[in-house]
């Protein structure tokens, strides 16, 4: 895989679109196109499902595998949920689609399989089970339905919950062929299998989760085959595996060993040769195979040719901490990992990768080229994860995904991630505690990280921020100075220093610092947010509002932020924009919306009496603004000529507070009553 080839892959969709028209019409005459069920099994190791799995039973998976082709050596492109799925939906390695980590956004110019199939006349639907694949991350394009609703504010839902919704959806018949993507998330940490699987795998709850998911896979496949008319095709695949302690990795995302990169893959459908495939294949080719089934294009399809040098990457430690970038290439049973140094394993005879053959074994020319020419992502080209709201950061943290707060410093002598494996749980825990604002607990862990990796800018900044938030001024300054030494002139360090001042009595010092940062990097969300807060303190409400609105173009606002914006707009007499902000907040919050009084007042001011009536009637007696709501409601009542207007005025008088008593006594509308 050389650079030209990657560029070529990146260009493929546009070329294929042109070719699609001819082939499409030719195919129609031959045979009807199959409906396609694409099931992604999150966090599922290759050895945890299928007929060769030991210590676990997955009858649904096995029954499907027996009818189709099982690829024994399938490889994820990256051991993390969003980038791995992006590869399967675009046909590209992360170097081609640009998503190397969770919590990034798939660029609009990346054509997804759903768009290709939708354009070719397929009905398209997706049901995902984790916030990691929520529509805001960019994979919903081309789907008629993208169901990412997670019950009760949870960051995930079970395979049973997802399958129930899919079965409901499948009851609606349609003439067109269907492309249905279903994502199950159960085996992801924490492992909490339902009964009877909890009791069946008491010592291996991870297996319990996989087995519970397998039961739902059976329900899903049965419903799909029953409800869908015409030929069907099915793909089952793991998005990545789980370390379970191998090479020191408990979960996934930081290393490239088989535990997390080797995944199950089964295909059933037209032109599939049932049996077992022994050549290594990359799961990104699911994209090409689906295009082949749909009669759109045949290039790279697994229905035609299997073997390739399968490539993979794990850039999270590089992008977050500046550690060595990691690239993998598998040729036959020989797997090479390049990360500061070269490792080579024979994965057939040594599946746990215990015996490094790098000293003796020679790599094929193709494998060597794939490793050396794989593009390492540029730090400057990385989108920031900071365009997420705090609430979204906390949701991702609850799933174990926290990304760094700063661009790291790249250096040739950086540690190899594999050597740092004992640090992974500490890094994850420190980041989680930090996001949850448990600073006192985070501090000793951050100190420990800096002891082992003194150039870790992320840890230095989190340490400084933790001390700052706890009011430890001296310790905060010491940590900021440490960060400055690691990364001189870093805009991230200056931003966090300014955020520190903004927290203290010396907050006016932060204003010019933030002004400079915003002028240099107008999209830096934390700096914009901090400056907005300080502008408010300075009484520059309009400027504060302008900054906030800028932030909300970079990330979606939370309901609380929309309400705050509505209050500011209201204070400035901007009635229509204020109504818009409050209505958006209410749409997101539903019954827990607390600003119906404001909304009623605003509707009344714009003579929308009916809307005002409905909003004010929603205000509860325990709301502090209840007296105001009753006063306004009485005004509305008079204006609407309601028969009980007098009673409403009396009620407003009875429940009046100091403010409304005065207003009621002066209200002309009430005098005629
Ligand atoms: Zn995943």
XYZ file of C-alpha atoms and ligand atoms in Angstrom, residues 42-43 80-82 85 183 185 188 239-240 252 401, ligand 1:
14
model
C -18.918 -4.254 19.083
C -15.861 -5.356 21.080
C -11.892 1.741 18.119
C -15.608 1.999 17.396
C -16.098 5.145 15.300
C -17.144 1.622 11.488
C -24.971 -2.329 15.762
C -22.718 -2.914 21.906
C -18.162 -3.429 25.654
C -15.620 -3.737 14.913
C -12.587 -4.673 17.071
C -9.031 -1.832 23.330
C -13.567 7.283 25.838
Zn -16.340 -0.684 19.207
